[in-house]
């Protein structure tokens, strides 16, 4: 009784452990996951790069932005404020203003697009897929939505946002606190000095925040990669099932191979009546040889077999009046060295030629006697 209760429990335990996801993902699962758009990535890195390099663009192209803004104000107050208002002049003014704003924002937009692309490319390379855009009905399930909102991942995202706000808040507070005396003194300086000071302080804050966000984004990327690898892990049973799908069920493949062997043996047995001679061991091996000097450069093996199959070949040869010759070393060499349908190799050609010559001689005597 103890043995009968222990074995089912052991099988259940083995089945449980086989379902544990402890194995690394196979290349096929990684490829399938990538095709679905599921990759290790963080949205923080592209946005941090965009912020940092946008401020760097403002820093290095400050003269360009100043010139474009000055030109826009000149157009507005020197030209458009004194022009005659009509449909044509309003349309011309709107077109010109839009064009000037585009010229002003063009460097920032180009930098945003470029580093948004770079921020994603360094994480997972080039990936074009429409799978995430497909409508999935399970996303409408309120229970699944509740799990997503109050799940562990949502809690982690909330903590990340809180940490990010705290870090940015501390940086802003510390920077402004250091500059409090200069800020209070702005009331006594000219307007252009105020503009320059505020612009410099804003750029300084932007660059500091951008660098900090990149550091946080890199840390978040490693966390996302860890979660991604953890989610990709497979159980031993998953790997076996994937192998079966990719390679086919071993049982089915075995049946297919068995059927192929039977068909090949049937074709081989059908060729035996065309043989000139069957060379035997005499019991262990049998090799059927055919030679047609009009179509072949050398004698060819059209059938061969060992033990039971050798017996079948001898019986088939006897049934159709094919001569059987006993030559143990030659039969063994032909069986091991020559495949069905192949010509006799040079090192065995002499021995086979002697056998065929002897067979043809006997057949000639027999035909003359008959």
XYZ file of C-alpha atoms in Angstrom, residues 23-368:
346
model
C 15.028 27.482 -17.887
C 16.294 30.297 -20.103
C 14.152 31.145 -23.092
C 14.978 29.393 -26.346
C 15.936 31.427 -29.445
C 12.547 30.620 -30.980
C 10.625 32.045 -28.027
C 12.811 35.140 -28.051
C 12.147 35.570 -31.763
C 8.387 35.100 -31.332
C 8.373 37.566 -28.441
C 10.256 40.139 -30.508
C 7.831 39.737 -33.423
C 5.015 40.599 -31.006
C 6.859 43.762 -29.960
C 7.754 42.358 -26.544
C 11.315 43.505 -25.846
C 13.303 44.761 -22.876
C 12.884 48.527 -22.948
C 12.206 51.576 -20.834
C 10.343 54.654 -22.014
C 12.465 56.771 -19.685
C 15.635 56.624 -21.791
C 14.316 58.257 -25.003
C 12.564 61.027 -23.016
C 15.707 61.659 -20.921
C 17.878 61.858 -24.052
C 15.399 64.209 -25.711
C 15.365 66.491 -22.668
C 19.157 66.584 -22.252
C 19.995 67.147 -25.908
C 17.195 69.672 -26.369
C 18.781 71.796 -23.654
C 22.205 71.232 -25.202
C 20.756 72.458 -28.498
C 19.464 75.562 -26.749
C 22.911 76.038 -25.214
C 24.906 75.701 -28.438
C 22.379 77.422 -30.722
C 21.400 80.208 -28.358
C 22.431 82.853 -30.908
C 20.253 81.236 -33.590
C 17.172 81.172 -31.319
C 17.784 84.765 -30.244
C 17.990 85.873 -33.881
C 14.806 84.017 -34.904
C 12.824 85.374 -31.937
C 14.098 88.929 -32.635
C 13.131 88.575 -36.296
C 9.648 87.329 -35.364
C 9.040 90.312 -33.053
C 10.308 92.727 -35.695
C 7.871 91.319 -38.228
C 5.021 91.519 -35.762
C 5.525 95.078 -34.501
C 7.121 96.786 -37.522
C 5.139 95.197 -40.345
C 1.974 93.482 -39.258
C 0.844 96.122 -36.763
C 0.657 98.809 -39.478
C -0.547 96.788 -42.459
C -3.997 97.036 -44.042
C -6.214 94.216 -42.810
C -7.736 92.060 -45.544
C -8.150 88.382 -46.312
C -4.975 88.280 -48.408
C -2.819 90.161 -45.884
C -4.085 88.050 -42.962
C -3.358 84.831 -44.864
C 0.097 86.100 -45.813
C 0.782 87.110 -42.222
C -0.365 83.715 -40.878
C 1.811 81.848 -43.393
C 4.855 83.951 -42.561
C 4.372 83.606 -38.785
C 3.910 79.839 -39.049
C 7.052 79.580 -41.190
C 9.090 81.661 -38.720
C 7.862 79.512 -35.801
C 8.804 76.354 -37.721
C 12.289 77.748 -38.345
C 12.542 78.548 -34.654
C 11.446 75.081 -33.497
C 13.070 73.043 -36.284
C 16.360 72.301 -34.438
C 14.506 71.191 -31.296
C 12.141 68.963 -33.300
C 14.994 67.364 -35.254
C 16.932 66.683 -32.055
C 13.802 65.213 -30.415
C 13.139 62.869 -33.358
C 16.806 61.839 -33.662
C 17.399 61.065 -30.001
C 13.963 59.501 -29.593
C 15.031 57.037 -32.307
C 18.500 56.557 -30.768
C 16.996 55.983 -27.311
C 14.924 53.096 -28.645
C 17.558 51.742 -31.034
C 20.217 51.270 -28.343
C 17.733 49.186 -26.347
C 16.357 46.740 -28.909
C 17.640 47.725 -32.366
C 15.370 48.072 -35.391
C 11.907 46.627 -34.841
C 8.859 47.155 -37.046
C 5.716 45.351 -35.933
C 2.029 46.139 -35.832
C 1.224 43.494 -33.224
C 0.893 45.952 -30.281
C -1.636 47.978 -32.311
C -4.019 45.038 -32.743
C -7.198 45.107 -30.704
C -7.236 42.487 -27.946
C -10.534 41.761 -26.225
C -8.854 40.600 -23.013
C -7.770 44.213 -22.430
C -11.481 45.047 -21.991
C -11.759 42.557 -19.137
C -12.321 44.644 -15.959
C -10.729 41.970 -13.745
C -7.541 41.950 -15.807
C -7.591 45.757 -15.821
C -7.924 45.800 -12.041
C -4.950 43.443 -11.763
C -2.873 45.697 -14.023
C -3.772 48.819 -12.044
C -3.112 47.348 -8.612
C -0.478 44.773 -9.563
C 3.167 44.653 -8.583
C 4.322 46.260 -11.841
C 2.016 49.253 -11.293
C 3.371 49.628 -7.749
C 6.939 49.602 -9.078
C 6.040 52.223 -11.699
C 4.502 54.389 -8.972
C 7.638 54.114 -6.822
C 9.798 55.004 -9.849
C 7.716 58.115 -10.502
C 7.934 59.171 -6.859
C 11.709 58.683 -6.817
C 12.055 60.629 -10.056
C 9.990 63.537 -8.735
C 11.932 63.568 -5.460
C 15.288 63.601 -7.233
C 14.243 66.354 -9.650
C 12.674 68.350 -6.817
C 15.831 68.123 -4.723
C 18.025 69.191 -7.660
C 15.775 72.185 -8.442
C 15.540 73.176 -4.780
C 19.300 72.877 -4.211
C 20.148 74.848 -7.388
C 17.673 77.652 -6.682
C 18.658 77.768 -2.997
C 22.269 78.339 -4.005
C 21.171 81.162 -6.290
C 18.734 82.829 -3.856
C 20.936 85.894 -3.332
C 21.350 86.419 -7.060
C 17.615 85.945 -7.617
C 16.783 88.550 -4.991
C 19.261 90.956 -6.608
C 17.520 90.733 -9.999
C 15.289 93.678 -9.040
C 18.290 95.980 -9.269
C 19.725 94.889 -12.638
C 18.703 95.775 -16.210
C 16.160 93.678 -18.085
C 18.648 92.131 -20.511
C 20.760 90.937 -17.568
C 17.644 89.356 -16.041
C 16.929 87.566 -19.310
C 20.492 86.264 -19.573
C 20.545 85.119 -15.953
C 17.179 83.316 -16.136
C 18.174 81.654 -19.416
C 21.491 80.460 -17.938
C 19.788 79.162 -14.782
C 17.153 77.336 -16.836
C 19.793 75.726 -19.056
C 21.797 74.668 -16.008
C 18.735 73.078 -14.410
C 17.764 71.386 -17.670
C 21.200 69.853 -18.158
C 21.394 68.610 -14.560
C 17.910 67.116 -14.697
C 18.650 65.551 -18.094
C 21.805 63.813 -16.808
C 19.991 62.556 -13.699
C 17.094 61.246 -15.783
C 19.515 59.362 -18.038
C 21.102 57.717 -14.988
C 17.651 56.749 -13.689
C 16.646 55.526 -17.167
C 19.719 53.259 -17.406
C 18.921 51.766 -13.996
C 15.297 51.305 -15.064
C 16.438 49.606 -18.282
C 18.384 46.989 -16.319
C 15.318 46.424 -14.141
C 13.081 46.079 -17.218
C 15.580 43.661 -18.772
C 15.557 41.567 -15.594
C 11.746 41.480 -15.609
C 11.729 40.672 -19.323
C 14.132 37.748 -18.912
C 12.151 36.541 -15.920
C 8.914 36.649 -17.930
C 10.530 34.770 -20.825
C 11.710 31.846 -18.703
C 10.337 28.476 -19.688
C 9.649 25.221 -17.926
C 11.213 21.955 -19.049
C 7.796 20.936 -20.358
C 7.538 24.164 -22.396
C 10.888 23.388 -24.037
C 9.761 19.841 -24.839
C 6.486 21.099 -26.320
C 8.323 23.681 -28.418
C 10.714 21.021 -29.680
C 7.783 18.816 -30.643
C 6.153 21.656 -32.573
C 9.384 22.587 -34.323
C 10.690 19.107 -35.059
C 7.461 17.135 -35.013
C 6.238 14.505 -32.563
C 8.935 11.774 -32.244
C 6.256 9.080 -32.423
C 4.844 10.476 -35.649
C 8.327 10.946 -37.096
C 9.140 7.350 -36.142
C 6.046 6.103 -37.951
C 6.948 8.165 -41.008
C 10.488 6.762 -41.030
C 9.124 3.240 -40.630
C 6.778 3.738 -43.563
C 9.620 5.149 -45.639
C 11.761 2.122 -44.798
C 8.963 -0.230 -45.833
C 8.446 1.599 -49.105
C 12.186 1.614 -49.799
C 12.360 -2.124 -49.075
C 9.419 -2.782 -51.406
C 11.099 -0.853 -54.209
C 14.332 -2.713 -53.543
C 12.614 -6.115 -53.649
C 10.924 -5.162 -56.924
C 14.390 -4.520 -58.437
C 15.776 -7.954 -57.565
C 14.314 -9.722 -60.677
C 16.466 -7.328 -62.766
C 19.701 -8.418 -61.031
C 22.426 -10.418 -62.762
C 23.678 -12.097 -59.598
C 23.194 -12.104 -55.813
C 26.413 -12.353 -53.809
C 25.918 -13.893 -50.340
C 27.834 -14.468 -47.104
C 25.942 -17.030 -47.317
C 23.508 -16.362 -44.418
C 24.287 -12.955 -42.940
C 24.607 -10.747 -46.048
C 23.105 -10.652 -49.540
C 23.914 -8.088 -52.246
C 22.174 -7.981 -55.646
C 24.326 -6.733 -58.569
C 23.177 -5.503 -61.959
C 25.267 -4.484 -64.966
C 24.146 -3.077 -68.317
C 27.066 -2.110 -70.496
C 24.806 0.103 -72.638
C 23.659 2.293 -69.711
C 26.194 1.797 -66.898
C 29.896 2.527 -66.564
C 30.250 -0.048 -63.772
C 28.136 -2.721 -62.042
C 25.597 -1.276 -59.598
C 24.160 -2.515 -56.302
C 20.364 -2.584 -56.648
C 19.545 -4.377 -53.369
C 21.258 -5.439 -50.180
C 20.272 -6.785 -46.802
C 21.425 -8.434 -43.594
C 20.072 -11.476 -41.748
C 16.261 -11.582 -42.274
C 16.355 -9.187 -45.222
C 19.232 -11.168 -46.735
C 17.042 -14.264 -46.526
C 14.205 -12.430 -48.299
C 16.596 -11.321 -51.068
C 17.813 -14.891 -51.584
C 14.232 -16.181 -51.685
C 13.235 -13.504 -54.183
C 16.259 -14.302 -56.346
C 15.473 -18.021 -56.252
C 11.865 -17.297 -57.159
C 12.922 -15.417 -60.317
C 15.817 -17.674 -61.259
C 18.580 -15.196 -60.338
C 21.903 -16.934 -59.721
C 23.286 -16.766 -56.183
C 27.050 -16.813 -55.601
C 28.687 -17.335 -52.205
C 31.653 -15.031 -51.563
C 31.935 -14.080 -47.898
C 34.564 -11.266 -48.001
C 33.096 -9.728 -51.159
C 29.521 -9.809 -49.834
C 30.620 -8.229 -46.535
C 32.654 -5.520 -48.311
C 29.853 -4.686 -50.738
C 27.290 -4.456 -47.933
C 29.388 -2.084 -45.814
C 30.969 0.065 -48.558
C 28.331 0.457 -51.286
C 24.868 1.979 -50.898
C 21.859 0.957 -52.979
C 22.001 2.613 -56.388
C 25.741 3.251 -56.217
C 28.328 1.856 -58.634
C 30.948 -0.619 -57.467
C 34.107 1.196 -56.258
C 37.386 0.658 -58.073
C 38.930 -1.511 -55.342
C 36.064 -4.040 -55.629
C 35.586 -3.846 -59.383
C 37.955 -6.711 -60.216
C 36.313 -9.141 -57.799
C 32.793 -8.252 -58.990
C 33.880 -8.495 -62.642
C 35.175 -12.017 -62.056
C 31.866 -13.033 -60.472
C 29.867 -11.522 -63.332
C 32.134 -13.163 -65.914
C 31.594 -16.528 -64.231
C 27.825 -15.950 -64.128
C 27.672 -14.901 -67.774
C 29.732 -17.983 -68.701
C 27.336 -20.302 -66.863
C 24.337 -18.537 -68.376
C 25.873 -18.978 -71.845
C 26.395 -22.725 -71.265
C 22.898 -23.060 -69.956
C 21.362 -21.183 -72.853
C 23.334 -23.269 -75.369
